Every structure is written in structure tokens, then in C-alpha cells.
């Protein structure tokens, strides 16, 4: 067995010895759940860790191992686990009822809070996920404009409905314009007739499509920071340019702020002073409970007025349910400007420390992200697009997976794709602990890197 294979096996053996109960539960789960899981993002080989409880910024698994949580349910737990105000709000509401089947004041109270923060939101409606939020925002754009085509960015992720399951994995052809393709089996090819794809951070690419499909495009949809595509931020000039192009070609601009609302008191739109026509939201606005929301200009959102003649239908059994509204109000209220500044500063320290650790280990590595978001890249090159992320992953052997596993062995819970995000209970102590574990993992993986990915050695 080579040195690299020995290191890999040692990491897997340590993981297996720490997580014996998780292994048993994973086998049990496979009886009724395909592959033993019900969420693609939480699965990883050889099996995921089964968690038992969370408190603040820590998690405890079924084997009693404790972790610092840098995954935070993929950014939805901006206040960590069992936040006192959120927990109290949930308990108080649950004692009354979890859902009424009728309106309750929490619906407009949370909406008022969100609208007071996001300058591009006059009114909003609730869904139960970010996927539904982007789906309904797109439907609103089509109804308002009378057009069918949506323009998204290569590598952009907006949930798992057919309309946006296009080029989540970016095009690597090298062609001037991305070659559009459906993301998975089950998504009809006909979607490509109504979803166009442009290059991220490339205004010429966007305008070329707007010209070619003049009078057909209803809206441009974009994540200001690309989530699954490596936490790559859009240039502010690109976002301003999109606003100008949307105005010039009379199309709507949709910001998917499901993840990025956490980065500024006024969302990313307020951070860069670019107002979209519609905004999709989720994650933190539910305080850890299922939620999505879409909102925007009053003249667009009025299409959803149920008293409006010929208004179109939008409903959902749990839309705006009082339990989620209570948790969401507590969560948004607790996300003060001071709290945002706190986790953003810690995020900067984390990214800087990770790059220093790569240098100390003599390995080429980069980090991307904004504020309280971070993503680790195994490359010496600048990462500016989703395609850059795929290209380095193709040459990195199993390094991302093994780093994730070794961080778990060292008590750090992060997203298996290399994403980290922070929660308000964290302090510099937690960042120092994470960086210590990260540094140790890199030195463990150094001989593996030298053998399997020598181009990454300095």
C-alpha cells in the first residue's frame, strides 16, 4: 500500500472507530430510505454522522463526539442551535397551536421585519423552502411580463425545480457562451426552451442573450454569492451592470438571497446598493424551521392578491404557519447589525487563517467567500467562476473528501463540499480551534497531496 493509500485508510479507520453507532444507524436507514438518507447535501461516504443534539455552536453525535458546527444546516442556523429566544418563541407558540389553517398576525409581523430591512421588498409571500421561493418568483416574473424565458448564470443554484435545474454543474466546453444542459435525469429537455444560461461575472455574455432573445426574457435570476459553486461573489460592477441591462431590455431582476441575506442588515442588495425587482429568501428567516419567501415591488406582488380578479393561485398547507413565523421573528430580531458585523469579522479571520495554514503546510490552497461564509479550494489559481471550481476538483484526487473526514475526526463539522459558515454564538476561540484542526488536517494530508496531487505542492 502506498503512503497516500495508507494515510487515506488511517483517516477512514479513525472515522469508523469514532462513529460506530452512526454506522449501525446508517445500515438501518437503508431499509426505508434510498441509500439511507433523504437529503443529498448531508450524505457522504462511507456514511454520515448521526447527530443527537445541538447547543450554541456545538453538536453532539450519537456516539458522544462533540463538534464545532461550521455547517449550521447549510447557513439556516445563523444563531446556532437552541438559541434561547428562538426556543422560547417556538415553545410559546407550540402551546397554542402549530398551525391554524387561518391567518395569524405573525405572518405580517415577520413580513414587516423583512421588508423593513430589504430595500427591494415592498411585499412578500411565504413558501416552505427556498426552492419554492425561486419557483414562485419566476412565475411572478413571467406573469408580470407576459414572457416565458428565464436567464440564469452558469453554475448558479436556485433549488430543485425543473426551471432552474439547468447548468448547476457549469459548462466546461470553453465556448464563448455556455452550452445549456439539464442537470439530471427526470428534468425534461423542453426546459431548455425557456431557460437560457450566461457566464457569471460576464456582462457581455448576458447582453448577448438579451439581444438574441429580445422580447422573450421575463427575468434574470442570480445568486449574488454563488452558494454550491464555491462561494464565489459577483463583482459589484457585474450586479450594477445587470440592473442596467434589466432596465434597458425591460426584464425583471431577481436576487436569490436565500443564503446572502445574512451578510448585511439590508441583505446583499443593500450591501451593494443594487435593488432587484424580486427577491427569493429562506433559511435564516425561519429560525431553523422550514421556510421560504419571495417578495418585491408592490405592482408585481399584487398579482398574488387573492381578491384580485383573475389573480393566480398560490397556496400551501404550511405557508406562513405560526410556529415558523414565531421562530423567524425571533431569528431576524436577533440578527442585529452588531451580530452581523461580529460573524462577518470572524469569517474574515477564518478565511485568512486557512490560507496561512495552506502556506505553512506548503500546499497551494485558496479560500473564497464574503463575510460569514467561506469555501476551501485546492488550487493555486484564482477562483472566479463555478467552472474554476470544477476544474480544480477534477485534479485534486480525494483531497476535499479526506479533508472533510479528518476535520470530523478533529471535531469540526463542515459541509462535505468544503463550505463553512458561522453562527452568532461563535467567538475568536472557536475560530482558533477550527484553524488548529484545519492546520493539523493539512499536515496529515501533506504526504497524500505530494503523491496524488503533486501540482499542489509549493
PDB file of C-alpha atoms in Angstrom, residues 207-214:
ATOM      1  CA  UNK A 207     -26.311  41.135 -23.100  1.00  0.00           C
ATOM      2  CA  UNK A 208     -25.654  38.782 -25.988  1.00  0.00           C
ATOM      3  CA  UNK A 209     -28.511  36.574 -24.797  1.00  0.00           C
ATOM      4  CA  UNK A 210     -30.791  39.539 -24.105  1.00  0.00           C
ATOM      5  CA  UNK A 211     -30.262  40.685 -27.687  1.00  0.00           C
ATOM      6  CA  UNK A 212     -30.668  37.231 -29.198  1.00  0.00           C
ATOM      7  CA  UNK A 213     -33.889  36.599 -27.279  1.00  0.00           C
ATOM      8  CA  UNK A 214     -35.257  40.126 -27.402  1.00  0.00           C
TER       9      UNK A 214
END
